[in-house]
Coordinates of C-alpha atoms in Angstrom, one line a residue:
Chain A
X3 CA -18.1 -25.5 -8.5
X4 CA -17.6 -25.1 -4.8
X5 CA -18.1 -22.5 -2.7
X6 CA -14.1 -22.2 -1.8
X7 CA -13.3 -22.2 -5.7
X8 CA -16.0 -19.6 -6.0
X9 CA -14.4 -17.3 -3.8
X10 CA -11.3 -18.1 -5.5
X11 CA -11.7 -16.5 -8.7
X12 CA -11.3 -13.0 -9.9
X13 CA -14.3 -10.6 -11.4
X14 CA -12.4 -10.8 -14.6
X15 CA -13.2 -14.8 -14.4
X16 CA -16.5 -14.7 -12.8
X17 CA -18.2 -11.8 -14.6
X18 CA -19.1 -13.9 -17.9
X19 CA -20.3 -16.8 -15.5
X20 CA -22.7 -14.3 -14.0
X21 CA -24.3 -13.1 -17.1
X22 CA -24.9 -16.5 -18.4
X23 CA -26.2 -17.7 -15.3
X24 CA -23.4 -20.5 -15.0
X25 CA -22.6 -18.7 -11.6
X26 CA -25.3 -17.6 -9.2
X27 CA -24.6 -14.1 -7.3
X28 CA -26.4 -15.7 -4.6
X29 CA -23.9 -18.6 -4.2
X30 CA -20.9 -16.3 -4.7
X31 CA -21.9 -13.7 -1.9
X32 CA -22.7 -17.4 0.6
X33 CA -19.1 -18.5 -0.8
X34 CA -17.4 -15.4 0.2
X35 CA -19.5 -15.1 3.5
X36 CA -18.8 -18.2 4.9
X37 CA -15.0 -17.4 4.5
X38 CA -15.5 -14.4 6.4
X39 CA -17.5 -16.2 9.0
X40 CA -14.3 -19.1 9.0
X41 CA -11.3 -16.2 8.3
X42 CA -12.2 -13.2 10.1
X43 CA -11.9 -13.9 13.3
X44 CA -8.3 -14.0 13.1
X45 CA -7.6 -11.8 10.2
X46 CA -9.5 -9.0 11.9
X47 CA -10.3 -7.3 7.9
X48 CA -13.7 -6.6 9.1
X49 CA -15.3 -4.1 11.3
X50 CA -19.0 -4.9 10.1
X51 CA -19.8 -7.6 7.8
X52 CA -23.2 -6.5 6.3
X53 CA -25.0 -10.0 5.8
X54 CA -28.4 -9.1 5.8
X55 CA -27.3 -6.1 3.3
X56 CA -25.3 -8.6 1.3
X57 CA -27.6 -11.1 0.8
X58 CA -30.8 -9.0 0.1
X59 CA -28.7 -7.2 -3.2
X60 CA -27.7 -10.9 -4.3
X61 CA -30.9 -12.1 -4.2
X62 CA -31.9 -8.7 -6.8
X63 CA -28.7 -9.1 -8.4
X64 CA -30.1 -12.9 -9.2
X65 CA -33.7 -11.6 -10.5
X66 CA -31.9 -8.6 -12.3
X67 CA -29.8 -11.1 -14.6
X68 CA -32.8 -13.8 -14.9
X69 CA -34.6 -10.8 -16.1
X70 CA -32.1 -10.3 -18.9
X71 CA -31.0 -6.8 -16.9
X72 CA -27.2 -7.8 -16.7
X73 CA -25.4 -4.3 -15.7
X74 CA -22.2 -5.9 -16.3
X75 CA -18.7 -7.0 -15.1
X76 CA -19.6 -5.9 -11.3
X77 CA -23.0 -7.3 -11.6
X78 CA -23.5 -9.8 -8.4
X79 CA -19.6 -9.6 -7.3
X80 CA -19.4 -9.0 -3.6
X81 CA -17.3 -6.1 -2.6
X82 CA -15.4 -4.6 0.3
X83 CA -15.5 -0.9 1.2
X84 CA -13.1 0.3 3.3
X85 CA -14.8 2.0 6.6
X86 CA -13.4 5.7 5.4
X87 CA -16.1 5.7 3.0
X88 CA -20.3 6.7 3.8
X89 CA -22.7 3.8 3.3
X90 CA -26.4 4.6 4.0
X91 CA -27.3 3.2 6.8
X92 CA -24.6 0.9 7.6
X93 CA -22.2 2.2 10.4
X94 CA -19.1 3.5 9.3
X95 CA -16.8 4.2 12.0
X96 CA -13.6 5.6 10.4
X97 CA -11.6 3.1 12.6
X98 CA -12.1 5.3 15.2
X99 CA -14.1 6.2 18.6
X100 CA -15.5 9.3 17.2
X101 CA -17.5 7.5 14.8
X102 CA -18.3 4.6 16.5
X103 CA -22.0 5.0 16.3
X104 CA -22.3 7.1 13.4
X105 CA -25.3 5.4 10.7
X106 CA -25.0 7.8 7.6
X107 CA -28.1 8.4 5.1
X108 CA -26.1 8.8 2.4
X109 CA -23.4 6.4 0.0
X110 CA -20.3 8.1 -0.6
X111 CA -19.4 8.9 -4.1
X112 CA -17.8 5.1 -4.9
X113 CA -20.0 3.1 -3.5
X114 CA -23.3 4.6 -5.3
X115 CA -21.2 3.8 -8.4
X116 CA -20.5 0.6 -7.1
X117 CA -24.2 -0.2 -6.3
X118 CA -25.6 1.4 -9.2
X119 CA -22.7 -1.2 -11.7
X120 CA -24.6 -4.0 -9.7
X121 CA -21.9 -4.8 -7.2
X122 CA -23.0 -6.7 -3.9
X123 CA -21.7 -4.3 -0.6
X124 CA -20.6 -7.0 1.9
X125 CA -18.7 -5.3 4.5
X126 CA -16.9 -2.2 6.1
X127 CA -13.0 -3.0 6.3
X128 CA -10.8 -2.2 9.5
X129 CA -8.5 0.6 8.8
X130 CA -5.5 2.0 11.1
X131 CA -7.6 4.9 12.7
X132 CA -8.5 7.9 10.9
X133 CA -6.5 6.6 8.2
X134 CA -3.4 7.9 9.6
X135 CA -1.2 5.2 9.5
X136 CA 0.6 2.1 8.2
X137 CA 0.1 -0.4 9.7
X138 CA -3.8 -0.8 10.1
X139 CA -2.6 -1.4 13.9
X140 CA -6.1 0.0 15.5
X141 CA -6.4 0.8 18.9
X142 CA -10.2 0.9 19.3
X143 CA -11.1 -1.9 17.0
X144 CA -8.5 -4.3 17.2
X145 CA -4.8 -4.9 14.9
X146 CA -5.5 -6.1 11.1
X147 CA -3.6 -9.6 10.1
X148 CA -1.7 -10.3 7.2
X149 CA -3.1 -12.9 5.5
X150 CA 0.5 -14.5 4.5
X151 CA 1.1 -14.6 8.2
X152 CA -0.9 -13.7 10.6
X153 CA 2.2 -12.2 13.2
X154 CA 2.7 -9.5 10.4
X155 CA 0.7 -6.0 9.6
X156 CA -1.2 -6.0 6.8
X157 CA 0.2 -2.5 6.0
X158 CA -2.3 0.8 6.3
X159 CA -4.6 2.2 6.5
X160 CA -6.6 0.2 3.8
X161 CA -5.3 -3.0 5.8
X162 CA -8.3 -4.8 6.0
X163 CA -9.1 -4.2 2.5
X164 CA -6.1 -5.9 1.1
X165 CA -6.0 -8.0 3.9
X166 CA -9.5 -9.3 2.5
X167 CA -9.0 -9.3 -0.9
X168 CA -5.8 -11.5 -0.5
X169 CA -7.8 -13.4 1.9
X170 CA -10.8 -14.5 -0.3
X171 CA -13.0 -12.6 1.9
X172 CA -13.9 -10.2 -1.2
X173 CA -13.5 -10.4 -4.3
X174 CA -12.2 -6.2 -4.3
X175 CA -12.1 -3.6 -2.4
X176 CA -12.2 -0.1 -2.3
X177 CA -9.1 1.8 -0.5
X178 CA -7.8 5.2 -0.1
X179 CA -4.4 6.9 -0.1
X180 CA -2.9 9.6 1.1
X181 CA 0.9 8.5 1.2
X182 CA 0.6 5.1 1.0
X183 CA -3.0 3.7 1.7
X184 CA -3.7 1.4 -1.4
X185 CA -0.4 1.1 -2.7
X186 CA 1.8 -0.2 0.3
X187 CA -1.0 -2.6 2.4
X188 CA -1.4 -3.9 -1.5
X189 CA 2.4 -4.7 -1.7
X190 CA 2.3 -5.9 1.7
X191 CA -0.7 -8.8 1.2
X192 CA 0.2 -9.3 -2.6
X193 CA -2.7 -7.3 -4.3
X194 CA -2.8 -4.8 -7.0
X195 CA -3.6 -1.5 -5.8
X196 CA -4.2 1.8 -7.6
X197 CA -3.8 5.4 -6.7
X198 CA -5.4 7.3 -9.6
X199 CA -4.8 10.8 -10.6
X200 CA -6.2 13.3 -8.1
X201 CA -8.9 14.2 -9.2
X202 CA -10.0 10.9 -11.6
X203 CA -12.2 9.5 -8.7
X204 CA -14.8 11.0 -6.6
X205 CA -13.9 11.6 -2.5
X206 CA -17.3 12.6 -1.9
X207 CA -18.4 10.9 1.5
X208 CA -15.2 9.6 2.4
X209 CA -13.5 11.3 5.9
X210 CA -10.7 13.9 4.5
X211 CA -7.6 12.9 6.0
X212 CA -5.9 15.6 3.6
X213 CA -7.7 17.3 1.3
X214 CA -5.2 18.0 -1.0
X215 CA -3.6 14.5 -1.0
X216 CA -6.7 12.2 -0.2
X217 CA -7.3 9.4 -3.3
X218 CA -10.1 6.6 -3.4
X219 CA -9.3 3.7 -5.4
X220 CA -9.4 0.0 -5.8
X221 CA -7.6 -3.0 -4.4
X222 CA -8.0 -5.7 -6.7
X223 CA -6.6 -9.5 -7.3
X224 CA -5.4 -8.9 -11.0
X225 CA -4.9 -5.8 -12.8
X226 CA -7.9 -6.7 -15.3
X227 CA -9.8 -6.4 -12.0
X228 CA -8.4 -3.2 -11.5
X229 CA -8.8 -1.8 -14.6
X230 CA -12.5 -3.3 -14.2
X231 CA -13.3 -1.7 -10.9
X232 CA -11.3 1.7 -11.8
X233 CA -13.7 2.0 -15.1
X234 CA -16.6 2.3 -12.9
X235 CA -15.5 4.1 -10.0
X236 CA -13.8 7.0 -12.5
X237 CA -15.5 9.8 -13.2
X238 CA -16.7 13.7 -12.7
X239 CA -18.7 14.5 -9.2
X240 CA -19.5 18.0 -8.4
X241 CA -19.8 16.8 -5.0
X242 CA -16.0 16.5 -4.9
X243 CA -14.1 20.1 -5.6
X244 CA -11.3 18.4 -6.4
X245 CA -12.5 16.2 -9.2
X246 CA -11.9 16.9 -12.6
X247 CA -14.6 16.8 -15.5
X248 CA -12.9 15.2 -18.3
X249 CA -13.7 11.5 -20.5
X250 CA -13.3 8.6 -19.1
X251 CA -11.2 6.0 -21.7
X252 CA -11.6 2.8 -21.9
X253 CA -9.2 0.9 -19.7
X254 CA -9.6 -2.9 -20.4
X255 CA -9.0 -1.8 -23.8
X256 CA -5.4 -0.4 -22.2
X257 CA -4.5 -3.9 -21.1
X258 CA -4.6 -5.7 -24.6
X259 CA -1.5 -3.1 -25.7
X260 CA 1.8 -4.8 -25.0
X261 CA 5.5 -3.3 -23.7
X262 CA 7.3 -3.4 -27.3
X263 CA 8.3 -0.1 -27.7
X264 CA 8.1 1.5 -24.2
X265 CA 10.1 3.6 -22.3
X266 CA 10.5 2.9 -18.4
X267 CA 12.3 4.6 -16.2
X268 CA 14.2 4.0 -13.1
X269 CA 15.4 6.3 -10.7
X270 CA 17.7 4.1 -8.6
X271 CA 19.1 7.2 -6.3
X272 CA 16.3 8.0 -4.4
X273 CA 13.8 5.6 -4.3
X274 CA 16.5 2.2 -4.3
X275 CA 18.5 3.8 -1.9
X276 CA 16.8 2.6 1.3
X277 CA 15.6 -0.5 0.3
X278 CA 15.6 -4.6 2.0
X279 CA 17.6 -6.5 -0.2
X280 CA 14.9 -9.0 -0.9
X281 CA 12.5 -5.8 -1.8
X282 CA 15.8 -4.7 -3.9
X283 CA 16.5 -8.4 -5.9
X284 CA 12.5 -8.5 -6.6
X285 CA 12.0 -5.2 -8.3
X286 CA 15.3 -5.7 -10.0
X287 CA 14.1 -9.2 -11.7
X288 CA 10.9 -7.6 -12.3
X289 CA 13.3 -4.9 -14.7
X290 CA 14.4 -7.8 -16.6
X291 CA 10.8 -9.2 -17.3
X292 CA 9.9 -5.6 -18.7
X293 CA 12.9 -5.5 -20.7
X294 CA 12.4 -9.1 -22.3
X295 CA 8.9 -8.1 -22.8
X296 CA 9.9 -5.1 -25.3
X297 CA 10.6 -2.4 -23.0
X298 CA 13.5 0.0 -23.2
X299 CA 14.7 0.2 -18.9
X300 CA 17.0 2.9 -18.6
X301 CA 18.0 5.1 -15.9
X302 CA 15.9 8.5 -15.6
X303 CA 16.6 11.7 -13.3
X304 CA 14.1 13.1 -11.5
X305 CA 13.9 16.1 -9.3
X306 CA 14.4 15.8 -5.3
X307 CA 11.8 13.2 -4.0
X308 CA 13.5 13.8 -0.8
X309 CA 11.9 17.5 -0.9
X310 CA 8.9 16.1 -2.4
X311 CA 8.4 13.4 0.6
X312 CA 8.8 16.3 3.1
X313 CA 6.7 18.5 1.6
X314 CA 4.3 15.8 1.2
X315 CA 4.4 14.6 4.4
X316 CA 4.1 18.5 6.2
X317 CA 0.8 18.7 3.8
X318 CA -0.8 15.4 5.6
X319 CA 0.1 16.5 9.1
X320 CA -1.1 20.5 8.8
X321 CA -4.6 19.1 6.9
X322 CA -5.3 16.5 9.4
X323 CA -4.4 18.7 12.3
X324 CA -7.0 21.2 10.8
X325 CA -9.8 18.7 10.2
X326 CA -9.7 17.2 13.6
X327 CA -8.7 20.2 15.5
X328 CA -12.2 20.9 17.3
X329 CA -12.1 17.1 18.2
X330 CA -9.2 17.2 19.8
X331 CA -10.2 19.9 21.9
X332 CA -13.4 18.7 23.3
X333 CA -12.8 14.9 22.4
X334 CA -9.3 14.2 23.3
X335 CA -9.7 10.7 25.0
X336 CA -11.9 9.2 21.5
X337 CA -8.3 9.2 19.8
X338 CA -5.8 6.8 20.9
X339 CA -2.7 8.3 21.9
X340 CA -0.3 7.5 19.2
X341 CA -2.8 9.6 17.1
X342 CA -3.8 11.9 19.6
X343 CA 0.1 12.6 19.8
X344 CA 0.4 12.1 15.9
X345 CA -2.5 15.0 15.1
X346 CA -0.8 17.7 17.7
X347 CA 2.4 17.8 16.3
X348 CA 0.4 18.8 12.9
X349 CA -0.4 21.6 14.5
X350 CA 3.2 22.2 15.3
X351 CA 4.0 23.3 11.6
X352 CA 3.9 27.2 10.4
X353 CA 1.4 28.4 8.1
X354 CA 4.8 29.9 6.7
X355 CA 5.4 26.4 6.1
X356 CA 2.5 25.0 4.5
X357 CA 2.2 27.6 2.0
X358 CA 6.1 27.1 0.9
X359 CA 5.4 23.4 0.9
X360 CA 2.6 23.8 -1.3
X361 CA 4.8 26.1 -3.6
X362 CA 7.6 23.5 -3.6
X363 CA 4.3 20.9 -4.9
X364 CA 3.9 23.3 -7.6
X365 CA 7.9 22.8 -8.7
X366 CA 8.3 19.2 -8.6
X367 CA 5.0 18.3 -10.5
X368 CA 6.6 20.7 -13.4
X369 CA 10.0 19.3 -13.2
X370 CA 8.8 15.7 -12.5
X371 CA 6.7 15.5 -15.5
X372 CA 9.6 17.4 -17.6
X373 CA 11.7 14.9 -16.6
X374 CA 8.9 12.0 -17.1
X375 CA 8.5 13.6 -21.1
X376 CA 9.5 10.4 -23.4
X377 CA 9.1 7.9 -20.8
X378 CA 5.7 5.8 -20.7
X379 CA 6.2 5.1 -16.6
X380 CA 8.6 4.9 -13.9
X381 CA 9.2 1.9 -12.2
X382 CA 10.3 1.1 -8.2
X383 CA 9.8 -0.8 -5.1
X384 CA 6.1 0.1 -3.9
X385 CA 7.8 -0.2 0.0
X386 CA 11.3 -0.2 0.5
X387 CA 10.6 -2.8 3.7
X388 CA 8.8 -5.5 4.1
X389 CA 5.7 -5.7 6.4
X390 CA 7.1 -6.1 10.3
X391 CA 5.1 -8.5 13.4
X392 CA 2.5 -6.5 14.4
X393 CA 3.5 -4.5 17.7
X394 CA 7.5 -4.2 16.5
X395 CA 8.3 -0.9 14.9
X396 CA 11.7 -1.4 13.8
X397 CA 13.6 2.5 13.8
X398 CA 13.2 4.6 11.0
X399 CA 9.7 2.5 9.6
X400 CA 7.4 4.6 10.4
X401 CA 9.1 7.0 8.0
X402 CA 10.2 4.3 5.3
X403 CA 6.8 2.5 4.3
X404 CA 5.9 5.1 3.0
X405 CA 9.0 7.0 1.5
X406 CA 8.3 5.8 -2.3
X407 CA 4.6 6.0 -2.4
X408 CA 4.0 9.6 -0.7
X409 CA 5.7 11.5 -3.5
X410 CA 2.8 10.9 -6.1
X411 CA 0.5 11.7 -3.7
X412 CA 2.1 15.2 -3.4
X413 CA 2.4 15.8 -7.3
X414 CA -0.7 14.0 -8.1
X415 CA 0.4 10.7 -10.9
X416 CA -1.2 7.5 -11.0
X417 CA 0.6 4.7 -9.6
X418 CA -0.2 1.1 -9.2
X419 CA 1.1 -1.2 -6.7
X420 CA 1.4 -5.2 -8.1
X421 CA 3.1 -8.3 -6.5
X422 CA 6.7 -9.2 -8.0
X423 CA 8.3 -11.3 -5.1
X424 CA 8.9 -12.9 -1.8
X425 CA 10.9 -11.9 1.1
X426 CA 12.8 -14.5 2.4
X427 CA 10.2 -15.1 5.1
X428 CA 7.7 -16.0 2.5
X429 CA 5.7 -12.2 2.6
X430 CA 5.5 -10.4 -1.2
X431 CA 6.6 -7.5 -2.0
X432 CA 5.3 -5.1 -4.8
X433 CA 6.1 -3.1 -7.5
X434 CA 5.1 0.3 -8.2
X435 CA 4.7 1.9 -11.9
X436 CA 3.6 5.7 -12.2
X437 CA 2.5 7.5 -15.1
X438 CA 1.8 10.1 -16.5
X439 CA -1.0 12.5 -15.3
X440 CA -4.5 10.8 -16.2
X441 CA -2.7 7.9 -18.1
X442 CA -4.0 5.0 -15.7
X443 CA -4.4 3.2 -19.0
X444 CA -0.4 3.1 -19.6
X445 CA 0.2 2.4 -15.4
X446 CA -2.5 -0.6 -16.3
X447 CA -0.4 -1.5 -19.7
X448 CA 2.9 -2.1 -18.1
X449 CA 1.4 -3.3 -15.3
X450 CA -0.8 -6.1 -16.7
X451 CA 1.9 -7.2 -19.6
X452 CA 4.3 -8.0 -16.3
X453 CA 1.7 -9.8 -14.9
X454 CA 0.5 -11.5 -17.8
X455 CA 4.4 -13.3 -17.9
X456 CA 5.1 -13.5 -14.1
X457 CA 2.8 -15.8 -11.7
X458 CA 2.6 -14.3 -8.6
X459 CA -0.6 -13.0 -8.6
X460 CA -1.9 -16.3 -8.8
X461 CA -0.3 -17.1 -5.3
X462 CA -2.7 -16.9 -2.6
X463 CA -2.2 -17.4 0.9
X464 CA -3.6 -20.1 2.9
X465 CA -5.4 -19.4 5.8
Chain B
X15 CA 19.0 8.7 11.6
X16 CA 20.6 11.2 14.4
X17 CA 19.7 10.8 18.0
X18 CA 19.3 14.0 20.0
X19 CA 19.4 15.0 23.1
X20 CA 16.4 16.5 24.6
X21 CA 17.9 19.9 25.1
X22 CA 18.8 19.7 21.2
X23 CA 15.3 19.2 20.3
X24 CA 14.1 21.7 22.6
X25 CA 16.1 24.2 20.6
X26 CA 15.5 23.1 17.3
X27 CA 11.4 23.0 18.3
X28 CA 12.4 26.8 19.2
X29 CA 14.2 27.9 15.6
X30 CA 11.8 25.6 13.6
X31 CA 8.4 26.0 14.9
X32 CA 8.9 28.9 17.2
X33 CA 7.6 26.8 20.5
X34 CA 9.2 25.9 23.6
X35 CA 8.9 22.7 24.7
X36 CA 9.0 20.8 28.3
X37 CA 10.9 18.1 28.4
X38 CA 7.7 16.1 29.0
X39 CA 6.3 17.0 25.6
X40 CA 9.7 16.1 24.1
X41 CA 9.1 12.5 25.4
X42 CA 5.8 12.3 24.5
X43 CA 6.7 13.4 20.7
X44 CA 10.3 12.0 20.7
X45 CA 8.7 9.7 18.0
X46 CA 8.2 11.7 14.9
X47 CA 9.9 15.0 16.0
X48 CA 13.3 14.6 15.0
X49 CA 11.1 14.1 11.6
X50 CA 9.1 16.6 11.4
X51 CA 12.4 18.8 12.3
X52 CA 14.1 17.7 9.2
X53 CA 11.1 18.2 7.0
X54 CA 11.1 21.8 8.4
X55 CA 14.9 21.8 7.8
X56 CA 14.0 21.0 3.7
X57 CA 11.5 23.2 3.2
X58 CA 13.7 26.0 5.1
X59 CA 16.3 24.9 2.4
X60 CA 13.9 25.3 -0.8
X61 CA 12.9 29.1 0.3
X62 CA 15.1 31.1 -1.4
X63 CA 14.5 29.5 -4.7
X64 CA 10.9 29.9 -4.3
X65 CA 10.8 33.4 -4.9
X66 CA 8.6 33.4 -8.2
X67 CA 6.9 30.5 -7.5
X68 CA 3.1 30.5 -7.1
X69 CA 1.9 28.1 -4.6
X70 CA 0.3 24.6 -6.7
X71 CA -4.0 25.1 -6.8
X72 CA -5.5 22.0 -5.8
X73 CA -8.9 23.3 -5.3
X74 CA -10.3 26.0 -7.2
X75 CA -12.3 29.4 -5.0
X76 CA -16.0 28.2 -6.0
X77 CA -16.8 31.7 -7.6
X78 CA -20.3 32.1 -9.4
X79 CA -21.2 34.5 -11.7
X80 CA -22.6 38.0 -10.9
X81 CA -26.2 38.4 -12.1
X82 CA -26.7 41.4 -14.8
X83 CA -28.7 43.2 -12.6
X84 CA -25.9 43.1 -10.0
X85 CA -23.2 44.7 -12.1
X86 CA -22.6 48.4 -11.5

């Protein structure tokens, strides 16, 4: 097999090949280097690419399996970690100035569970800074491409990420989201990406962005992947106040359950409403495919995701403004300005504010999952646009990418972003299916049986 | 979405957030305010109905437990 077929496949592919020797880890991590020495340049999905790292854990990865020590599915696979999260000592620079030199001595939370599941670390990911953003345009270390075409954003902040999983430049990735992070730069390269409950995965070691709505998860080429990378990475940290100590199920066993019988719901008024038509047509023949596969689609009301996006939204700017307030009084030229003016308008919000924001969180969760009772998920457009050239803005974008994706952020349900179209320019679009609160296993069902009769995962660009 | 006029910012800034602004800040946040103003519109809009409502917990106070010999 050669290296560029290597590369190709996903861990759900490769995993057996590596136990059984068929597939060395030491070829796989070359195969996947040498497209990041022959793609990055122009993609940009990279801030470090850890060679030296990478190359030392194949080699053990190799022994570890000849030895008959096989740690399974993530044994030898190289991964990507987005540069939010610690890795001991490997620079992690949070896409940003401030950081620029900063070597950690510890591995955040996901990526000790990534190393300790045998997975090969092979670079930090370029991010939109600070992870406040959409459009993984950064300032200091240079503007993420989109793999389908390289005028275009990737989407943000976990740009590079998806821009390198889609790319071949890693076989997965870890991402995180606060309003959008995973989901919409997934939908905008054509990935799968998952925003898990809050609480489900670990944030220790990754910068807050928002406490309250910060989520690590994985960007993936297929939703077995997924489900693959999501059963390793989940699980109870007392490192992490927010994460919850409860079982972890088995979610590959989730995927073999198919659609006959569900209940999806789709609330058209809010979350249709401001939609491309392309993005529209997409998620509408994607409806039909859950339908023929078994699925009851019908219409379901939910409570005011217009409230729930501005409450959400308030949350990220005061929590942000907090956490970077002492740099932005003594540091004020390490952030660019967009963020620099982005972060001080945080500050602009009441703490009368916050607090009623946080109260309206507690009302919509309640009324959302009341009005989720009887339905297995929700279905919509993961981004009501497509991605834009990279330096255009169009009006009212800023606000739109991520008008779909915030709202689960606020009341805390998993949501998975897969691919279900093209836009007329040839760039995909995704599909986003929530469930209900720690039920990534039924956001994996519906989202895998769609794939399983659809092809566009199996698209990949060419670079 | 509405275009304002600086001096209609400058007085919503005023009723929302309780600041004055210069015109120059107003340019350099004529970006996202007109956002962030409508945000503070609908949470302004949800306060009445919020009486009984207890704001969500997302993180629990980290409270240990008094030792026996620390109890009155």
């Amino acid at each position: 097999m050669t290296q560029t077929n290597l590369a190709d496949l996903g861990v759900g592919e490769l995993a057996p090949r590596l136990a059984t020797g068929e597939v060395s880890p030491v070829a796989l991590t070359e195969a996947v280097l040498a497209r990041i020495a022959q793609h990055n340049e122009r993609l940009n999905a990279y801030i470090t690419v850890m060679e030296q790292d990478a190359r030392a854990a194949a080699a053990a990865a190799e022994a570890g399996i000849r030895a008959g020590q096989y740690l399974g599915p993530w044994h030898g696979i190289p991964v990507a970690v987005k540069d939010l999260f610690a890795t001991d000592g490997v620079r992690t620079t949070h896409g940003s100035l401030l950081f620029a030199d900063w070597v950690p001595d510890y591995d955040a939370s996901v990526v000790e569970r990534l190393k300790s599941a045998g997975a090969i670390i092979i670079g930090k990911t370029n991010l939109h800074e600070l992870a406040y953003g959409t459009t993984s345009d950064n300032a200091h270390y240079g503007a993420v491409r989109n793999p389908w075409n390289l005028a275009y954003h990737p989407g943000g902040s976990s740009g590079g990420s998806a821009a390198a999983v889609a790319g071949g430049l890693g076989m997965a990735a870890l991402g995180s989201d606060t309003g959008a992070s995973i989901r919409q730069p997934a939908a905008c390269c054509g990935v799968v990406g998952l925003k898990p409950t809050y609480g489900r995965i670990s944030k220790f070691g990754a910068l807050p962005l928002s406490w309250s709505m910060d989520h690590a998860g994985p960007i993936t080429r297929s939703v077995r992947d997924c489900a693959l990378m999501l059963q390793v990475l989940a699980g109870y940290d007392a490192r992490d106040p927010g994460c919850v100590d409860r079982p972890v199920p088995d979610y590959v066993a989730s995927l073999a359950q198919d659609l006959r019988g569900a209940r999806i719901g789709v609330a058209r008024e809010f979350f249709f409403a401001e939609c491309d038509t392309d993005v529209v047509s997409s998620v509408e023949a994607a409806l039909e495919v859950l339908g023929e596969l078994g699925a009851t689609v019908e219409a379901i009301k939910l409570p005011d995701m217009q409230a729930a996006y501005a409450a959400g939204s308030l949350m990220i700017a005061v929590e942000a403004a907090a956490y970077h307030a002492a740099d932005l009084r003594e540091r004020p030229r390490a952030f660019s300005d967009e963020l620099r003016a982005h972060l001080e308008l945080g500050s602009f919000y009441t703490a009368v504010q916050y607090v009623q924001a946080q109260r309206m969180r507690r009302v919509l969760a309640v009324e959302t999952q009341r009005a989720m009772a009887g339905f297995d998920a929700i279905v919509m457009p993961t981004v009501p646009v497509a991605a834009t050239r990279i330096g255009e803005d169009p009006p009212g974008h800023v606000g739109l990418r991520p008008r779909n994706t915030l709202p689960f952020d606020l009341i805390s349900l998993p949501a998975i972003s897969i691919p279900c179209g093209f836009t007329g320019e040839g760039l995909p679009v995704g599909m986003q299916i929530v469930g209900h609160a720690f039920d990534e296993g039924g956001v994996l069902r519906v989202a895998h049986a769609y794939e399983q009769a659809t092809s566009f995962h199996t698209q990949h660009p060419v670079l | 979405m509405k275009q304002f006029s600086t001096a209609e910012l400058q007085q919503m800034a005023q009723a929302l957030f309780g600041r004055q602004l210069s015109e120059r800040e107003i340019q350099a946040y004529r970006g996202r305010l007109p956002t962030m103003l409508r945000t503070a519109g609908i949470i302004k809009g949800w306060e009445a109905g919020l009486r009984d409502i207890e704001p969500a917990a997302v993180h629990a106070v980290p409270v240990t437990q008094p030792k026996a010999d620390d109890a009155d």
